[in-house]
Amino acid sequence: MSDESENTNGLRRRALIRLGAAGGAGAALAAAHTWAGPLLARRGLLSPDGAFAATATALSDELFYIEKYPTSPLIISPFSDPLPIPKALAPVPKSVVETWNNPPGPGPGQQNSLRNEQHQLWPSRIGYPDPIVYKINVLLRTHKFTTSQVLPIDSDGNPTRSFDSLGRRIDAGIKRTLPLSTIYGFNGTFPGPMINAEYGKPVLVRFENHLDENPLSLDRQDFGSPDLSFLTHLHNGHTAPESDGNPHYSMVSGPKHPGFRPQMFVDNLYLNWPAGGDDREKQSFFWFHDHTMDHTGSNVYKGMVGIYPIYDPKSGTDMGDERQGLRLPGVRTNNPDGSFDVKYDVPLVFYDCRLDDGVTIHKDIHDVQGEFPAAKNPATHPEWWGKTFYKHFPNHGFVGDIFTVNGTAAPVMEVKRRKYRFRFLDASVSRIYEFKLMSSTQGPKSSASLGYQDDELEGQYRIPDGQQCMQFTQIASDGGLLPVPIKRDSFELWPAKRREVIVDFTKYQDGTPTTKGDVIYLTNVMKMPNGRMWSNSSRFFPDPKYRVPVLKFVIGDTAPDDSKIPTALRPLPPLPSNWQTMLDNRMIFEVKRGSVAGETEWLINGKPFDPAKVLASLPNRAGRTPLAQQKTGSFNLWELRNGGGGWVHPFHLHMEEHRTVMRNGRDVTRTVDSGHPDDVSKEDLTALDPGESVIVYRGFRDFVGPYVAHCHNLAHEDHAMMFGWEITP
């Protein structure tokens, strides 16, 4: 449906939003206090901002504006493709680097192909060796999500027609093989490469843009940055601005453009050095992804995702060797090419997608602006049947109906009878997951065969008799190792967040031993029909029928296991005893939907992102509205507010991790919020439930220059929910 299409009452979407933002206040307020009140309260739509904003949003989005998405074809044989487990990328030999026309280095002009930037802090200045060099090309390639045949179905779950690559119709009921989807990939794969890094050993990655090259004559479809630019962000590396991959820097320095264009390269330097040189600030799992302004979501969805586990070799603490240090699961192999792999230490990258049905009309604001003229939208694209479908400008945020792990839909992994370390990453545009480990006697049944329709088809399969059978032992969050392990029946995984857990496959939670051939399903129990927020989860209105298996584990042979689950992991850096005295002068940033639609629909402090400016705080208790500028070496409290309307916002702060000190006015350093147990750890992303306020304590050390903060619902970020801030000398 187009932005200007009419609903059954003859109201256009944009006109309705304007009405809700201006003249509709009386009607919205009345609705909130009458028939709409219970509905809005249940859905988290009533907020501290008052009933008007919440109800106006609910009326426009819940009742009048419907976004049309395709229903992906049903995977007929799920859990038959093996889970891909990435191997570590090999560094470039020094002898090869020395032959490059423009080798990396510390001097002026040696940071990118434009020869206009210099690395702010070369490793020798902190007593570190020269960096290990990697080369990653950004390529136009293809990807297949499953080898299974598929059955085209409609939103009612019934067999429907499909189309071939020439757009010719194929009758309903005929099984198909999925065509290859077009991706933009780091080294041409999805997910992209894995770099196994170590503290004390800096890494320099040369990212080189080859997106203009099309050796396979692929159709680029209608998403991805239109000018083929890219900008890589190591999330959340402690990194200088020129290597951070953030638009606040890119637009005013370096390329002076949303990203690096075709045939350009950039050398991103990752020092692998903890903030302030403090071992307690060490992390354990980064990832890297595209950050091109206005097209982060589409480029990430198109495949620009890579992973970057980081180990701590100091005293053998966490170096991938379960015989020493913390003895976390992992058997390390040092490879002749300079890389190393760690067996039983497995990254799991989650990503939901939606495949084109050939009959859904493509049109959103990006098409109106003519960014993809070759697509000739608005139009249907039967020739794209079975390939990835994306909407740049969804009202809520983009969610898919096929759930993938490491780029494969419904994979299976044979595991040994021993302990494993799993590193979870949510690389989805908007979807939040909640995972449990479940057993099932009857096994997966397709949602369509169970009579489900529309949004209830998301995930494609369910295990109706699924029961929790194992627990997770969480050992790390997105800020690194926890102070102590935490036993979890389930955990939420928000966009861009990471969680690391140990799973013991030798026994069930009741103590019964596992046996060879047993099956356990990693199961999503959070129902999230759109990008606004979940409708059902363990915390809010659990749906006992929503058990979607995502990954199948099959127990294999017993294997040696020298790993332990330690009683303590890594202590947190201490908070100052007087942190509460900083409350009056804190920075305050409120994320909220704007009053009109378009490219600036999502705002912070009422303003869209301006790459040339830093944002001013809302008035604090001291009556000040300071600019978002912090002196290097300083610490401060920042308050992040969810302005309401019923959205959740995964809010990401670049450069240093933070500690949550208050949530909704309560001191969580004393009593942890039961809904957010990870508040006890360091994090780089704040989970904001509807209407929540969170105050975090964070540092600004070691570098100077511009950075950004933004919502990691990437549909929100791409439509202005981002702000610039700076570290000053």
PDB file of C-alpha atoms in Angstrom, residues 272-391:
ATOM      1  CA  ASN A 272      41.914  -4.384  20.775  1.00  0.00           C
ATOM      2  CA  TRP A 273      42.721  -2.267  23.783  1.00  0.00           C
ATOM      3  CA  PRO A 274      40.243  -1.907  26.661  1.00  0.00           C
ATOM      4  CA  ALA A 275      38.938   1.543  27.546  1.00  0.00           C
ATOM      5  CA  GLY A 276      41.418   3.340  29.772  1.00  0.00           C
ATOM      6  CA  GLY A 277      43.709   0.305  29.591  1.00  0.00           C
ATOM      7  CA  ASP A 278      41.517  -1.271  32.306  1.00  0.00           C
ATOM      8  CA  ASP A 279      41.288  -5.081  32.082  1.00  0.00           C
ATOM      9  CA  ARG A 280      37.818  -4.902  33.632  1.00  0.00           C
ATOM     10  CA  GLU A 281      36.638  -3.093  30.489  1.00  0.00           C
ATOM     11  CA  LYS A 282      37.487  -6.010  28.197  1.00  0.00           C
ATOM     12  CA  GLN A 283      34.717  -7.399  26.030  1.00  0.00           C
ATOM     13  CA  SER A 284      34.261 -10.748  24.333  1.00  0.00           C
ATOM     14  CA  PHE A 285      32.068 -10.515  21.230  1.00  0.00           C
ATOM     15  CA  PHE A 286      31.899  -7.737  18.633  1.00  0.00           C
ATOM     16  CA  TRP A 287      30.304  -7.779  15.220  1.00  0.00           C
ATOM     17  CA  PHE A 288      30.731  -5.488  12.245  1.00  0.00           C
ATOM     18  CA  HIS A 289      28.055  -4.216   9.921  1.00  0.00           C
ATOM     19  CA  ASP A 290      27.278  -1.512   7.435  1.00  0.00           C
ATOM     20  CA  HIS A 291      26.408   1.944   8.787  1.00  0.00           C
ATOM     21  CA  THR A 292      25.720   3.982   5.634  1.00  0.00           C
ATOM     22  CA  MET A 293      23.493   6.902   6.547  1.00  0.00           C
ATOM     23  CA  ASP A 294      19.813   6.309   5.624  1.00  0.00           C
ATOM     24  CA  HIS A 295      20.555   2.795   4.336  1.00  0.00           C
ATOM     25  CA  THR A 296      22.008   0.914   7.298  1.00  0.00           C
ATOM     26  CA  GLY A 297      18.937  -1.313   7.542  1.00  0.00           C
ATOM     27  CA  SER A 298      18.815  -2.175   3.866  1.00  0.00           C
ATOM     28  CA  ASN A 299      22.561  -2.866   3.632  1.00  0.00           C
ATOM     29  CA  VAL A 300      22.546  -5.034   6.766  1.00  0.00           C
ATOM     30  CA  TYR A 301      19.464  -6.877   5.505  1.00  0.00           C
ATOM     31  CA  LYS A 302      21.192  -7.294   2.134  1.00  0.00           C
ATOM     32  CA  GLY A 303      24.014  -9.158   3.862  1.00  0.00           C
ATOM     33  CA  MET A 304      26.668  -6.794   5.234  1.00  0.00           C
ATOM     34  CA  VAL A 305      27.280  -8.585   8.539  1.00  0.00           C
ATOM     35  CA  GLY A 306      30.527  -9.985   9.967  1.00  0.00           C
ATOM     36  CA  ILE A 307      31.555 -11.354  13.361  1.00  0.00           C
ATOM     37  CA  TYR A 308      34.485 -10.550  15.599  1.00  0.00           C
ATOM     38  CA  PRO A 309      34.916 -12.637  18.770  1.00  0.00           C
ATOM     39  CA  ILE A 310      37.674 -11.207  20.922  1.00  0.00           C
ATOM     40  CA  TYR A 311      39.674 -13.290  23.369  1.00  0.00           C
ATOM     41  CA  ASP A 312      41.752 -12.335  26.403  1.00  0.00           C
ATOM     42  CA  PRO A 313      45.125 -14.111  26.447  1.00  0.00           C
ATOM     43  CA  LYS A 314      46.366 -12.315  29.589  1.00  0.00           C
ATOM     44  CA  SER A 315      47.194 -15.043  32.122  1.00  0.00           C
ATOM     45  CA  GLY A 316      45.268 -17.379  29.821  1.00  0.00           C
ATOM     46  CA  THR A 317      42.026 -15.838  31.127  1.00  0.00           C
ATOM     47  CA  ASP A 318      39.818 -16.413  28.095  1.00  0.00           C
ATOM     48  CA  MET A 319      41.931 -17.428  25.123  1.00  0.00           C
ATOM     49  CA  GLY A 320      39.853 -20.271  23.704  1.00  0.00           C
ATOM     50  CA  ASP A 321      41.688 -22.947  25.687  1.00  0.00           C
ATOM     51  CA  GLU A 322      39.521 -24.720  28.258  1.00  0.00           C
ATOM     52  CA  ARG A 323      42.568 -26.115  30.052  1.00  0.00           C
ATOM     53  CA  GLN A 324      43.584 -22.759  31.525  1.00  0.00           C
ATOM     54  CA  GLY A 325      42.270 -19.453  32.830  1.00  0.00           C
ATOM     55  CA  LEU A 326      38.512 -19.428  33.311  1.00  0.00           C
ATOM     56  CA  ARG A 327      38.320 -22.792  31.524  1.00  0.00           C
ATOM     57  CA  LEU A 328      35.331 -21.781  29.428  1.00  0.00           C
ATOM     58  CA  PRO A 329      34.423 -24.301  26.698  1.00  0.00           C
ATOM     59  CA  GLY A 330      36.801 -24.187  23.750  1.00  0.00           C
ATOM     60  CA  VAL A 331      39.595 -26.173  22.145  1.00  0.00           C
ATOM     61  CA  ARG A 332      41.938 -23.868  20.273  1.00  0.00           C
ATOM     62  CA  THR A 333      43.834 -24.660  17.092  1.00  0.00           C
ATOM     63  CA  ASN A 334      46.483 -22.220  15.864  1.00  0.00           C
ATOM     64  CA  ASN A 335      46.530 -22.303  12.057  1.00  0.00           C
ATOM     65  CA  PRO A 336      49.657 -21.947   9.879  1.00  0.00           C
ATOM     66  CA  ASP A 337      48.156 -18.853   8.195  1.00  0.00           C
ATOM     67  CA  GLY A 338      48.214 -16.895  11.465  1.00  0.00           C
ATOM     68  CA  SER A 339      44.550 -17.332  12.340  1.00  0.00           C
ATOM     69  CA  PHE A 340      43.113 -19.605  15.014  1.00  0.00           C
ATOM     70  CA  ASP A 341      39.876 -21.541  15.408  1.00  0.00           C
ATOM     71  CA  VAL A 342      38.144 -22.588  18.615  1.00  0.00           C
ATOM     72  CA  LYS A 343      36.118 -25.785  18.591  1.00  0.00           C
ATOM     73  CA  TYR A 344      33.003 -25.925  20.819  1.00  0.00           C
ATOM     74  CA  ASP A 345      32.849 -22.103  20.781  1.00  0.00           C
ATOM     75  CA  VAL A 346      30.140 -21.356  18.241  1.00  0.00           C
ATOM     76  CA  PRO A 347      28.744 -18.004  17.024  1.00  0.00           C
ATOM     77  CA  LEU A 348      25.016 -17.992  16.237  1.00  0.00           C
ATOM     78  CA  VAL A 349      23.845 -15.085  14.066  1.00  0.00           C
ATOM     79  CA  PHE A 350      20.052 -14.657  13.967  1.00  0.00           C
ATOM     80  CA  TYR A 351      18.359 -12.887  11.081  1.00  0.00           C
ATOM     81  CA  ASP A 352      14.783 -12.922   9.856  1.00  0.00           C
ATOM     82  CA  CYS A 353      13.888 -12.425   6.213  1.00  0.00           C
ATOM     83  CA  ARG A 354      10.873 -12.365   3.943  1.00  0.00           C
ATOM     84  CA  LEU A 355      10.793 -13.705   0.389  1.00  0.00           C
ATOM     85  CA  ASP A 356       8.934 -12.121  -2.507  1.00  0.00           C
ATOM     86  CA  ASP A 357       5.644 -13.714  -3.619  1.00  0.00           C
ATOM     87  CA  GLY A 358       5.594 -11.929  -6.976  1.00  0.00           C
ATOM     88  CA  VAL A 359       2.195 -10.286  -6.351  1.00  0.00           C
ATOM     89  CA  THR A 360       2.936  -7.823  -3.544  1.00  0.00           C
ATOM     90  CA  ILE A 361       3.312  -4.248  -4.783  1.00  0.00           C
ATOM     91  CA  HIS A 362       6.689  -2.629  -4.123  1.00  0.00           C
ATOM     92  CA  LYS A 363       6.359   0.990  -3.136  1.00  0.00           C
ATOM     93  CA  ASP A 364       7.542   3.128  -0.265  1.00  0.00           C
ATOM     94  CA  ILE A 365       8.945   6.620   0.144  1.00  0.00           C
ATOM     95  CA  HIS A 366      12.287   5.600  -1.384  1.00  0.00           C
ATOM     96  CA  ASP A 367      10.511   4.594  -4.578  1.00  0.00           C
ATOM     97  CA  VAL A 368       8.619   7.895  -4.630  1.00  0.00           C
ATOM     98  CA  GLN A 369      11.983   9.639  -4.448  1.00  0.00           C
ATOM     99  CA  GLY A 370      13.199   7.639  -7.423  1.00  0.00           C
ATOM    100  CA  GLU A 371      16.154   5.960  -5.712  1.00  0.00           C
ATOM    101  CA  PHE A 372      15.659   2.698  -7.622  1.00  0.00           C
ATOM    102  CA  PRO A 373      14.537   3.708 -11.120  1.00  0.00           C
ATOM    103  CA  ALA A 374      15.338   0.312 -12.650  1.00  0.00           C
ATOM    104  CA  ALA A 375      12.647  -1.304 -10.491  1.00  0.00           C
ATOM    105  CA  LYS A 376       9.978   0.958 -12.027  1.00  0.00           C
ATOM    106  CA  ASN A 377       8.001   0.906  -8.788  1.00  0.00           C
ATOM    107  CA  PRO A 378       5.182   0.943  -7.820  1.00  0.00           C
ATOM    108  CA  ALA A 379       5.029  -2.495  -9.358  1.00  0.00           C
ATOM    109  CA  THR A 380       4.855  -6.164  -8.617  1.00  0.00           C
ATOM    110  CA  HIS A 381       7.951  -8.198  -9.348  1.00  0.00           C
ATOM    111  CA  PRO A 382       7.071 -11.763 -10.311  1.00  0.00           C
ATOM    112  CA  GLU A 383      10.621 -12.152 -11.654  1.00  0.00           C
ATOM    113  CA  TRP A 384      11.866 -11.743  -8.055  1.00  0.00           C
ATOM    114  CA  TRP A 385       9.734 -14.568  -6.684  1.00  0.00           C
ATOM    115  CA  GLY A 386      11.551 -16.373  -3.861  1.00  0.00           C
ATOM    116  CA  LYS A 387      14.202 -13.672  -3.458  1.00  0.00           C
ATOM    117  CA  THR A 388      14.528 -11.410  -0.446  1.00  0.00           C
ATOM    118  CA  PHE A 389      11.835  -8.768  -0.113  1.00  0.00           C
ATOM    119  CA  TYR A 390      12.517  -5.552   1.804  1.00  0.00           C
ATOM    120  CA  LYS A 391      10.574  -2.440   2.649  1.00  0.00           C
TER     121      LYS A 391
END
